[in-house]
Coordinates of C-alpha atoms and ligand atoms in Angstrom, one line a residue:
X719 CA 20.6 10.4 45.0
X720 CA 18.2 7.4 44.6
X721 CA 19.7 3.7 45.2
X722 CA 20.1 2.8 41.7
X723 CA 23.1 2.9 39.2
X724 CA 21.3 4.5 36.8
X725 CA 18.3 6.6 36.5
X726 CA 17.2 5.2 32.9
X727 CA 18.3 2.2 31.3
X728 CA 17.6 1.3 27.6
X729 CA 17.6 -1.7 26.1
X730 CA 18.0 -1.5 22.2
X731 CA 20.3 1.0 20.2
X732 CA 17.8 1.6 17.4
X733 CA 15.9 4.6 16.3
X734 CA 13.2 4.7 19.6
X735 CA 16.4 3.5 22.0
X736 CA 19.0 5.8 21.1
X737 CA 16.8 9.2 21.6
X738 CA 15.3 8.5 24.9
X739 CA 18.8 7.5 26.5
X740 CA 20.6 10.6 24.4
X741 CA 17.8 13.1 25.7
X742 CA 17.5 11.6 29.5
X743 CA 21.4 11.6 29.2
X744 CA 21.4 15.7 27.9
X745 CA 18.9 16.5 30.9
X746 CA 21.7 15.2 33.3
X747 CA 20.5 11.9 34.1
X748 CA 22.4 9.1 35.0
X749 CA 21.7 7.1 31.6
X750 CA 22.8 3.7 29.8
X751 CA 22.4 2.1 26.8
X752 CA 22.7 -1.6 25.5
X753 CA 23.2 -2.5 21.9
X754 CA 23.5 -6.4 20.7
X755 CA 24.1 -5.3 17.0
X756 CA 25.0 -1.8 15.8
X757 CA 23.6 1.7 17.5
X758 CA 21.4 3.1 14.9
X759 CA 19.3 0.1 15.0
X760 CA 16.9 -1.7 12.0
X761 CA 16.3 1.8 10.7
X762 CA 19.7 2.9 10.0
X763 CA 21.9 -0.5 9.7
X764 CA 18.7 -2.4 8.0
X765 CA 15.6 -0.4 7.2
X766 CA 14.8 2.5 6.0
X767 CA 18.4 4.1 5.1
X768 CA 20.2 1.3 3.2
X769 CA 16.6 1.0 1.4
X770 CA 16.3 4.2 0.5
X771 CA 20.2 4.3 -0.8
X772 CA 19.0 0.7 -3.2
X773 CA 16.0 2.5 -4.4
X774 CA 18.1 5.3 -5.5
X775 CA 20.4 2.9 -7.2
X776 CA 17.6 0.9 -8.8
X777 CA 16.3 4.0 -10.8
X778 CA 19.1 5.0 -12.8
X779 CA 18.0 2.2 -15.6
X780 CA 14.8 4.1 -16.0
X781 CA 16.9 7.8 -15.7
X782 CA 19.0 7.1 -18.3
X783 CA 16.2 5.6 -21.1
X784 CA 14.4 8.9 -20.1
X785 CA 17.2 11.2 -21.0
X786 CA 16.9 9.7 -24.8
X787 CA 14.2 12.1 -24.9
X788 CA 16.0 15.0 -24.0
X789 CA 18.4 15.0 -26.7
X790 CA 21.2 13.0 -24.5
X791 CA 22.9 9.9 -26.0
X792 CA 23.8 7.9 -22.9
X793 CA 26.8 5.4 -23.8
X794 CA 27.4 1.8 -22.1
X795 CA 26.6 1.5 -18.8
X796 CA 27.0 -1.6 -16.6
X797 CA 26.7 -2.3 -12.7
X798 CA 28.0 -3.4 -9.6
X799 CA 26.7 -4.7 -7.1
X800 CA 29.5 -5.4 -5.3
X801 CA 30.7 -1.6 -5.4
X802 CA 26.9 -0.2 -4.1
X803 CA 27.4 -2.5 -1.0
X804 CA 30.3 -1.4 -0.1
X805 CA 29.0 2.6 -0.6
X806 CA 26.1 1.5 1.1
X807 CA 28.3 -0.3 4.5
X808 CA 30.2 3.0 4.2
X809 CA 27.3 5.4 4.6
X810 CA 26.1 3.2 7.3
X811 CA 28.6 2.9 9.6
X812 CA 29.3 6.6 9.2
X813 CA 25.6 7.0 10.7
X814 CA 26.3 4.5 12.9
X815 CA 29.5 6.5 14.5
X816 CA 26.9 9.8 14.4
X817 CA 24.4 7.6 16.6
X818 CA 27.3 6.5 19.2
X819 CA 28.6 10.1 19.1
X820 CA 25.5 11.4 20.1
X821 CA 25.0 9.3 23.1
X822 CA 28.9 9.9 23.9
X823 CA 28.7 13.4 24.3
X824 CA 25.3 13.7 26.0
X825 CA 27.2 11.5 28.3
X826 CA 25.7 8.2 28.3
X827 CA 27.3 5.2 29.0
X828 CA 27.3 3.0 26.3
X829 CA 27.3 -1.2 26.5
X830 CA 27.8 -2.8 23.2
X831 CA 25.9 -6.4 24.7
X832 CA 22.5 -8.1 24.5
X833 CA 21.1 -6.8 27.8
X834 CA 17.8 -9.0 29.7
X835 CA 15.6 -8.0 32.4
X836 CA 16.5 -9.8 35.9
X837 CA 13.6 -8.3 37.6
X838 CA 11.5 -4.5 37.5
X839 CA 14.6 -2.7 38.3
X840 CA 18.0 -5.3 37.3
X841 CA 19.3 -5.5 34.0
X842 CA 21.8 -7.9 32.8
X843 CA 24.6 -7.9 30.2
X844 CA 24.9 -11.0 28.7
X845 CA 28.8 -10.6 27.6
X846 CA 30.0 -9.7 30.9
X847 CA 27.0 -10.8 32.9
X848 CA 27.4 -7.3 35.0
X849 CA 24.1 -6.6 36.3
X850 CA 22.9 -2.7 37.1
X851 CA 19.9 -1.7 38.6
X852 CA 18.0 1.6 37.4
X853 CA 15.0 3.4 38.6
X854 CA 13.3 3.3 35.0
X855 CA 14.1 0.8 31.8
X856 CA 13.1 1.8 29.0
X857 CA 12.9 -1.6 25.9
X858 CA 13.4 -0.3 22.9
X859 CA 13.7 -4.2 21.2
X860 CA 12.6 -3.5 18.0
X861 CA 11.5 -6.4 16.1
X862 CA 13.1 -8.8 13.4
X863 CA 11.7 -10.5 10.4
X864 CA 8.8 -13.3 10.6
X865 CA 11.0 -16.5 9.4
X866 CA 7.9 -18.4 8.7
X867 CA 8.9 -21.3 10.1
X868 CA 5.8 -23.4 9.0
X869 CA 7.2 -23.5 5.7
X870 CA 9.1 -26.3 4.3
X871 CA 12.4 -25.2 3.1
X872 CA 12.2 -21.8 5.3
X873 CA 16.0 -22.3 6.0
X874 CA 16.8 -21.6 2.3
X875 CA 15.2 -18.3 1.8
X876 CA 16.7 -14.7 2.9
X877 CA 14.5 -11.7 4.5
X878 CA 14.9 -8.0 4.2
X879 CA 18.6 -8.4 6.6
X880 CA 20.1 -10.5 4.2
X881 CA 18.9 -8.9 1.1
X882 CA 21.1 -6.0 2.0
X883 CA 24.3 -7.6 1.9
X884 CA 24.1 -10.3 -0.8
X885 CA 27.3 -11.9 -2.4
X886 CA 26.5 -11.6 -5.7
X887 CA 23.2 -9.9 -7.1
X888 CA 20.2 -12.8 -7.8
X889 CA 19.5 -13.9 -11.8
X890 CA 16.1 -13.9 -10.4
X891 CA 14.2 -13.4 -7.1
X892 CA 10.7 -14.4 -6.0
X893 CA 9.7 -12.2 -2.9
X894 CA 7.0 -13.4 -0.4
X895 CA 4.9 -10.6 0.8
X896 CA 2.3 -8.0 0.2
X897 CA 3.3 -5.4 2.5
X898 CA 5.7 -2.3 1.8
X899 CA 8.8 -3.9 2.3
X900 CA 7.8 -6.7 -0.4
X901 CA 6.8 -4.2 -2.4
X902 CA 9.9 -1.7 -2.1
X903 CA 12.4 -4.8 -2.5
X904 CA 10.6 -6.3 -5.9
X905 CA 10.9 -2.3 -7.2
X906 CA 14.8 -2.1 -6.4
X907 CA 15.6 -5.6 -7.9
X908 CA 13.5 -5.1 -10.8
X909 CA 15.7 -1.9 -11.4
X910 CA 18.7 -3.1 -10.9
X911 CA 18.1 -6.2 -13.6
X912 CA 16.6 -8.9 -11.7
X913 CA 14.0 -11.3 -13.0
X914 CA 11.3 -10.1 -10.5
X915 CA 7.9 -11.9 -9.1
X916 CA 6.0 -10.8 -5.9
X917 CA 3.5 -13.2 -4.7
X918 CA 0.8 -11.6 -2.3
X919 CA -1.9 -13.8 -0.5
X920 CA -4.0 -11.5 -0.5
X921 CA -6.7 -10.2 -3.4
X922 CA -4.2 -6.7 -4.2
X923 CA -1.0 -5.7 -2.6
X924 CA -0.7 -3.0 0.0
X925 CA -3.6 -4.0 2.3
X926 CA -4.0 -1.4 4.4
X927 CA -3.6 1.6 1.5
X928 CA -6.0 2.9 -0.7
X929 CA -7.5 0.9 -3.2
X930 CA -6.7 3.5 -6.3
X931 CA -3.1 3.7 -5.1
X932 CA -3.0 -0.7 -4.7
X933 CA -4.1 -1.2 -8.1
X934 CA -2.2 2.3 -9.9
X935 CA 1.1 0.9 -8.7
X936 CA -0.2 -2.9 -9.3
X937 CA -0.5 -1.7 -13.0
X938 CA 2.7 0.2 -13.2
X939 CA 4.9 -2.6 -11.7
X940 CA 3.5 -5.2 -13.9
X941 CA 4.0 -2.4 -16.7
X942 CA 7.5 -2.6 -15.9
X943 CA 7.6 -6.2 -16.3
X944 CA 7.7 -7.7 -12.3
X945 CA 5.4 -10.4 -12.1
X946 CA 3.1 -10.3 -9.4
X947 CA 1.0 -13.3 -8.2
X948 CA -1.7 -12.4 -5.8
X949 CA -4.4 -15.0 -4.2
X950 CA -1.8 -17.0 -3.9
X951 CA 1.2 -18.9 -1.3
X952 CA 4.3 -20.6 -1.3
X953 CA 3.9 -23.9 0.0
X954 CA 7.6 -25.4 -0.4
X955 CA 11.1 -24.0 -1.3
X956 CA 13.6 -26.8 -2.2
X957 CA 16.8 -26.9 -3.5
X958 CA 17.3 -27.4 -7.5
X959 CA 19.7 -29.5 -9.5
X960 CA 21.3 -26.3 -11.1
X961 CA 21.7 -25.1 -7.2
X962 CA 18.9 -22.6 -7.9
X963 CA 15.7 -22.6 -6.2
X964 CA 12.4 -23.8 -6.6
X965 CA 9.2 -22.4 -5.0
X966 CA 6.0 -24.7 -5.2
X967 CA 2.9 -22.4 -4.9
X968 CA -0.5 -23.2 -4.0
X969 CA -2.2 -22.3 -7.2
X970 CA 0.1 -21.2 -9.8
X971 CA 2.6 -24.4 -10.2
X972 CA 6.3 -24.0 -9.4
X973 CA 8.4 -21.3 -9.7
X974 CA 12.3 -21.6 -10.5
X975 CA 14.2 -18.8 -8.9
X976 CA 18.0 -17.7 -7.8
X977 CA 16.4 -16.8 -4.3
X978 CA 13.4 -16.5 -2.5
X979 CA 12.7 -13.8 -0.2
X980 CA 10.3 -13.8 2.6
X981 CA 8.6 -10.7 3.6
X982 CA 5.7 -11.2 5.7
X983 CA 5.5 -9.1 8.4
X984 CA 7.9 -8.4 11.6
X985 CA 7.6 -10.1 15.1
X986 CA 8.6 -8.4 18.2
X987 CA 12.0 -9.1 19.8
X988 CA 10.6 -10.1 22.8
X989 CA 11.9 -13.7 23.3
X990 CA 14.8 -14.4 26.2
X991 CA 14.3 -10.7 27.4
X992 CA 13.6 -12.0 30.9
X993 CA 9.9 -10.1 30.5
X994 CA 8.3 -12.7 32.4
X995 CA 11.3 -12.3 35.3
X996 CA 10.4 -9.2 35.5
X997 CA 6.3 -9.9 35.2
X998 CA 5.8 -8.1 32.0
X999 CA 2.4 -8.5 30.1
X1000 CA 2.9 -9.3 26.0
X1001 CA -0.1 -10.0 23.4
X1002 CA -0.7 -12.9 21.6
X1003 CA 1.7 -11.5 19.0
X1004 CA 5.0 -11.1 21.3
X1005 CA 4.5 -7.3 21.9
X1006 CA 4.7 -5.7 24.6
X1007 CA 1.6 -4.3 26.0
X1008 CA 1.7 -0.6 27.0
X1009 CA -0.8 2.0 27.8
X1010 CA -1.1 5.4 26.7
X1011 CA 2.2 6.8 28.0
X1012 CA 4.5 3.6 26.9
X1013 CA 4.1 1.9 30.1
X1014 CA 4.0 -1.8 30.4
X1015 CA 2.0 -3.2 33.7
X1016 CA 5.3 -2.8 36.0
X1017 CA 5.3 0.7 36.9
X1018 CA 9.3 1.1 36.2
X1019 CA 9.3 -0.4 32.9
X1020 CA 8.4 1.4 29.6
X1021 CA 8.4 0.1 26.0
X1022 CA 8.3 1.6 22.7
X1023 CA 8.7 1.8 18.9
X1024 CA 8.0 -1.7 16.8
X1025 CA 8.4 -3.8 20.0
X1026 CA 4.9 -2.3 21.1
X1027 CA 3.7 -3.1 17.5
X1028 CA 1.8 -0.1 17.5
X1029 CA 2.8 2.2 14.1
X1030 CA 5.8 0.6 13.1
X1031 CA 8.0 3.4 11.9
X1032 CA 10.7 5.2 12.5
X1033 CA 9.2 8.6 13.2
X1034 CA 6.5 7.0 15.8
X1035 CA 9.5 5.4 17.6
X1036 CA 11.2 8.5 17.5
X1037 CA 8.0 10.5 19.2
X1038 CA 7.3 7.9 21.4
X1039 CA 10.8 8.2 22.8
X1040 CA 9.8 12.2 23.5
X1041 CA 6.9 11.5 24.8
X1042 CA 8.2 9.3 27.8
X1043 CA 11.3 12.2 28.4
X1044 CA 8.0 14.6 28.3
X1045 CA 6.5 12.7 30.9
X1046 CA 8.7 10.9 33.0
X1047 CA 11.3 13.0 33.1
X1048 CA 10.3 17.0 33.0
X1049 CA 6.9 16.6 34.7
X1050 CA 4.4 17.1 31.5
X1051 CA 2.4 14.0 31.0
X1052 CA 2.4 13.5 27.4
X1053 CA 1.1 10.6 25.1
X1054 CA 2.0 9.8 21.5
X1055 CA -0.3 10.6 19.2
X1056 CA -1.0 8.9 16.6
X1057 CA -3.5 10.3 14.4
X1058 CA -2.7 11.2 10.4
X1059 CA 0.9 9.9 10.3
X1060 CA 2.0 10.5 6.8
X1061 CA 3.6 7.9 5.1
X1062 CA 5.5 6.9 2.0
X1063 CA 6.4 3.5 -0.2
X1064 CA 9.1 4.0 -1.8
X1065 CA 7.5 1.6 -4.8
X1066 CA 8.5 3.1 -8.0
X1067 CA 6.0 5.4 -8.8
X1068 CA 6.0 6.1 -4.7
X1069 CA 2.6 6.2 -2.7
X1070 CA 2.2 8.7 -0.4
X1071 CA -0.4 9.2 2.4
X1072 CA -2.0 10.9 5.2
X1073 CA -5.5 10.0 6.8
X1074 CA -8.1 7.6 5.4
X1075 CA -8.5 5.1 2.4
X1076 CA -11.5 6.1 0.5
X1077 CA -13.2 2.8 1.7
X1078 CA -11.7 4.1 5.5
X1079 CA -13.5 7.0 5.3
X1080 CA -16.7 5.8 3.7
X1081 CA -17.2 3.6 6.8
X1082 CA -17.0 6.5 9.1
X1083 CA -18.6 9.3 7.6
X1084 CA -22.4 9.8 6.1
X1085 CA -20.9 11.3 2.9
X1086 CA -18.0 12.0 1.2
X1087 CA -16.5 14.1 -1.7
X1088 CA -14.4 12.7 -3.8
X1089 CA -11.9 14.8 -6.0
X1090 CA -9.4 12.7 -8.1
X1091 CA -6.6 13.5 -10.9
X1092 CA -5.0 11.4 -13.3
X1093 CA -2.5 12.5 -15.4
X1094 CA 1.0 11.7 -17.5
X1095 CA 3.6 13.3 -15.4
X1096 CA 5.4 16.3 -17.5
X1097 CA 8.8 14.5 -17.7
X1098 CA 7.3 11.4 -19.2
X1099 CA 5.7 13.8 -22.2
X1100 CA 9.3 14.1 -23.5
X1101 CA 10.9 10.8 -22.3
X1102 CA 8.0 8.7 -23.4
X1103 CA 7.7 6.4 -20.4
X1104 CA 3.9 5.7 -20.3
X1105 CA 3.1 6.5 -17.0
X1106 CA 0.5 8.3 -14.7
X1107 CA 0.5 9.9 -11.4
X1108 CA -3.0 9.7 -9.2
X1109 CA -4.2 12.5 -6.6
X1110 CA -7.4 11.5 -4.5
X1111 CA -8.2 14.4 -2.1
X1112 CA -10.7 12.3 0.5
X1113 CA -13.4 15.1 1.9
X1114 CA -15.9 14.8 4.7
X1115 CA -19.0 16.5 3.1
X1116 CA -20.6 18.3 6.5
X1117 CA -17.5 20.0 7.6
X1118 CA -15.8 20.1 4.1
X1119 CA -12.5 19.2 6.4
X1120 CA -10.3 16.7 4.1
X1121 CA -9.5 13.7 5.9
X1122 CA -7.6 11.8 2.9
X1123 CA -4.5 12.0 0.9
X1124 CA -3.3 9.8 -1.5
X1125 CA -0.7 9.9 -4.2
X1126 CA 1.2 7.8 -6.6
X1127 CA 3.9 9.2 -8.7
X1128 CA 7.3 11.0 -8.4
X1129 CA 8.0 12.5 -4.9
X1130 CA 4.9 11.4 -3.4
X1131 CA 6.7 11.0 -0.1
X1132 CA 8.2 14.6 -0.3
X1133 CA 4.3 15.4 -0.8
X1134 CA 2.7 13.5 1.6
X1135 CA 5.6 15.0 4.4
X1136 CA 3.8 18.5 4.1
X1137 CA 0.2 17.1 3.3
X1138 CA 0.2 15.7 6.8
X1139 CA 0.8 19.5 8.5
X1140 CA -2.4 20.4 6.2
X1141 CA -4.6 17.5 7.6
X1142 CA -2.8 17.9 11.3
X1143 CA -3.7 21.4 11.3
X1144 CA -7.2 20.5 9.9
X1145 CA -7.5 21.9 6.7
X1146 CA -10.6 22.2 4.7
X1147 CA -11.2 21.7 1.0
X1148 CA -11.9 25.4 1.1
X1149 CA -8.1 26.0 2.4
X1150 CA -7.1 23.7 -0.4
X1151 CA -9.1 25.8 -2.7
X1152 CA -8.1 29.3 -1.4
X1153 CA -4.3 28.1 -1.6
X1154 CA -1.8 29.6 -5.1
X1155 CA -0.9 26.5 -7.2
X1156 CA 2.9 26.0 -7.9
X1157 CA 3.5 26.1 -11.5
X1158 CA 4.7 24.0 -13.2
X1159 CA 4.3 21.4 -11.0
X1160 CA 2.6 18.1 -10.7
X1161 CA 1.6 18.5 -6.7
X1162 CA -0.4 21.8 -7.9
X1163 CA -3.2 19.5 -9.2
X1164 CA -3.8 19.4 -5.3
X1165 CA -4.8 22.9 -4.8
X1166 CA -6.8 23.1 -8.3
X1167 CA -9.1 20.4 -8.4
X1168 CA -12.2 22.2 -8.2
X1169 CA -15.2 19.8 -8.5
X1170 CA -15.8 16.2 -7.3
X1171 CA -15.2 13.6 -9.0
X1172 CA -17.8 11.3 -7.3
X1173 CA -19.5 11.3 -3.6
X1174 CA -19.8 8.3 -1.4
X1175 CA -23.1 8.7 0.6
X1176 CA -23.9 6.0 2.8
X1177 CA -21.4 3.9 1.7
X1178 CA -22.8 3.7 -2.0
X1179 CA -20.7 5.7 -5.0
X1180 CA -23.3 8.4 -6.2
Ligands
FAD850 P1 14.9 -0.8 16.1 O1 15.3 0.3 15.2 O2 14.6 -2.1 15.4 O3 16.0 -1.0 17.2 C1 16.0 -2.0 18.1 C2 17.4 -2.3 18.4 O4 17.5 -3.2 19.6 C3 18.2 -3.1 17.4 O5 19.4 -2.4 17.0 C4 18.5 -4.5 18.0 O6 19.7 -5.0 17.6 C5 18.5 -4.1 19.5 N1 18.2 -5.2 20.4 C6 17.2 -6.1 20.3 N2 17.2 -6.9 21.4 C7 18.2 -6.5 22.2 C8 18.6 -6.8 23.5 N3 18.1 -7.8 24.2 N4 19.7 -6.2 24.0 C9 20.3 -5.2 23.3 N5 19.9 -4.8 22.1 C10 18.8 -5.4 21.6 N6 10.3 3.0 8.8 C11 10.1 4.2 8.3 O7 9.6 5.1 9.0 N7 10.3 4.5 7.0 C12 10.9 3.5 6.1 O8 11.1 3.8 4.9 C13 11.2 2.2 6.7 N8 11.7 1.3 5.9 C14 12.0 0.1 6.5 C15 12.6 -0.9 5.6 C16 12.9 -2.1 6.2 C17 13.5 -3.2 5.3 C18 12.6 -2.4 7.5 C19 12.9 -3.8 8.1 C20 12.0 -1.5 8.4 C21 11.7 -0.2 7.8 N9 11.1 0.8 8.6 C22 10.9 2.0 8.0 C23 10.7 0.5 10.0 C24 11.7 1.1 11.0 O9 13.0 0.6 10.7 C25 11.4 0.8 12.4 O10 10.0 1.2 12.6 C26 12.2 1.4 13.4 O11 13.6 1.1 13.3 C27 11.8 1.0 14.9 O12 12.6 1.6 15.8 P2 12.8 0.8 17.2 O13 13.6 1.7 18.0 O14 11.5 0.4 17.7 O15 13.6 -0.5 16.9

């Protein structure tokens, strides 16, 4: 029996949170959990989940002009907004009660309050102001969106938490941002009938992904008539006459919008924690700095998922979490690894990825084989939507072991989910090769695309 209430203590229901206190709490330690908002955390109550419900819901538009095609007369149709909210709050707070139940039966005790650090081993609840001590914390903080406080008229726009739960559904919308969540949100209001324009500082949206994929989707969206401004930046949202908004942009004028959404990056939750109480060491950004294992510079306090702003995702918080109950708590040191996470926009066509961008990979290796596809989907034959899905397959020429792949069209993400066992298990070109295409199918272009379509050697296209 050790001194302390509690063996683990997490701070922060969310996706990282809620799985180390649930597993520490199923191996019969003495665990608890604080949650200022709702258990299930950014992922479930304001990420990825509701997303994923509104990009559903955004598509129908383009289902039912495809179905013309296939002999089907589809009648009126209207929407509600109001009515996919509500489904949407529904679906949420049933995960939300899964989450709870979870750490209920694993036996942990569960605070619903912001908890602080008081020092290495104290934690505080701010609605009661109870304090328990534990042997280990874990802070599982999350992190909420940048408010950009520089600019004038800040107070006036909404970010990704707000967007979820509008009143009424924008006329038109101007969204701030170049990174998937900008992205993702122009798609889904552009589907669901809003005037859309993404405006991206930056030369093409998507930074970090492949350049074939940035511009593909950059031609598709502005095929489907969202505007998007790059090279460019708000400067000043006031308030218009008409009780709209207007946007005044650096180089393009002003901009007359229902709303104005800011998207531009997250920051770590780390302010008021009591981390310097407690002597832990942040970066310049907020985060929290940890080394290989998730531990911060005091030996009894560990951090993980987006607070650590290392790969912030659900699935990485989710393995981080693992990793610490591998090591910490059944004796088998293990660290996170973070190589090849496969990924997915949910932009409409989807991206999906694993491994390097073409220009990643020409940095690090001599040469490289290129294979690319470009195609019209099979559906969009008969529906008529003028469309193409792109497959780059990225290869390291010396050990012919791919290292790279993209995609942008339908189920990409399902596709990119069972690339990244291929490039985690290190498959060649030749495996690629050697494997039976699925027919009919538009991920069988993977498996059957024989010769390059360029080489990079030394940097240079060849
Ligand atoms: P969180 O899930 O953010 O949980 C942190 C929790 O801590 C929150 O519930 C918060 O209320 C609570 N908290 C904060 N401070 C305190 C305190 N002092 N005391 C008590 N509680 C506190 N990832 C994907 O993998 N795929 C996607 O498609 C995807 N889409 C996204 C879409 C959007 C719009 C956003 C915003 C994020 C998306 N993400 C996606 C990212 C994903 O949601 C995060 O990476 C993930 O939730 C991180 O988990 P976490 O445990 O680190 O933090």
């Amino acid at each position: 029996m050790t001194a302390y209430d509690y063996d683990l203590f997490v701070i922060g229901g969310g996706s990282g949170g809620v799985r180390s206190a649930r597993v520490a709490s199923s191996l019969g330690k003495r665990v608890a959990i604080a949650e200022e908002y709702r258990y299930g955390g950014t992922c479930v109550i304001r990420g990825c989940v509701p997303k994923k419900l509104f990009v559903y819901a955004s598509q129908f538009p383009e289902h039912f002009e495809d179905a013309v095609g296939f002999g089907w007369t589809v009648g009126e149709r209207s929407f509600d907004w109001k009515k996919l909210v509500a489904a949407k709050d529904q679906e949420i707070t049933r995960l939300e009660g899964l989450y709870r139940k979870g750490l209920e039966n694993a036996k942990a005790d569960i605070y619903d309050s912001r908890a602080e650090l008081v020092d290495a081993h104290t934690v505080k609840l701010v609605k009661t102001g109870q304090t328990f001590t534990a042997e280990r914390i874990v802070i599982a903080v999350g992190g909420t969106p940048n408010e950009h406080k520089a600019l004038k008229g800040h107070e006036l726009t909404i970010s990704s938490n707000e967007a979820f739960d509008l009143e009424t559904l924008p006329r038109s919308i101007l969204i701030a941002g170049g990174g998937y969540i900008a992205v993702e949100f122009a798609n889904i209001f552009h589907g669901l009938g809003v005037e859309t324009t993404l405006i991206y500082r930056g030369k093409e949206i998507l930074s970090r992904f492949d350049l074939d994929m940035r511009r593909g989707l950059h031609e598709a969206m502005e095929a489907k008539g969202i505007r998007i401004i790059c090279s460019d930046v708000i400067e000043e949202v006031s308030k218009a006459p008409d009780g709209g908004l207007v946007a005044r942009t650096l180089n393009n004028g002003t901009l007359s919008v229902d709303t104005v959404m800011l998207a531009l990056g997250r920051d770590p939750n780390t302010k008021g924690l009591g981390l310097e109480a407690a002597g832990v060491a942040l970066d310049k950004r907020g985060a929290i700095v940890v080394d290989e294992y998730s531990r911060t510079n005091v030996p009894s306090i560990f951090a993980l998922g987006d607070v650590t702003d290392r790969v912030q995702l659900t699935p990485v918080a989710i393995h981080e979490a693992m990793c610490f109950i591998e090591t910490e708590f059944k004796n088998n040191p293990t660290k996170p690894d973070h190589d090849l996470i496969a990924t997915a926009v949910f932009s409409q066509p989807e991206i999906g990825t694993v491994g390097l961008s073409e220009e990643e990979a020409a940095s690090r290796y001599q040469e490289l084989e290129v294979y690319r596809a470009q195609f019209r989907p099979m559906k969009a034959t008969l529906s008529g939507r003028a469309e193409k899905t792109i497959m780059k397959l990225i290869v390291n020429a010396e050990d012919r072991k791919v290292v790279g792949v993209h995609i942008l069209g339908h189920e990409a993400g399902e596709m990119a989910q069972l690339l990244g066992i291929t490039l985690k298990a290190g498959c060649t070109k030749d495996d690629f090769d050697n494997t039976m295409a699925v027919h009919p199918t538009a991920a069988e272009e993977l498996v059957t695309m024989y010769s390059p379509s360029y080489r990079i050697r030394n940097g240079e296209r060849v």
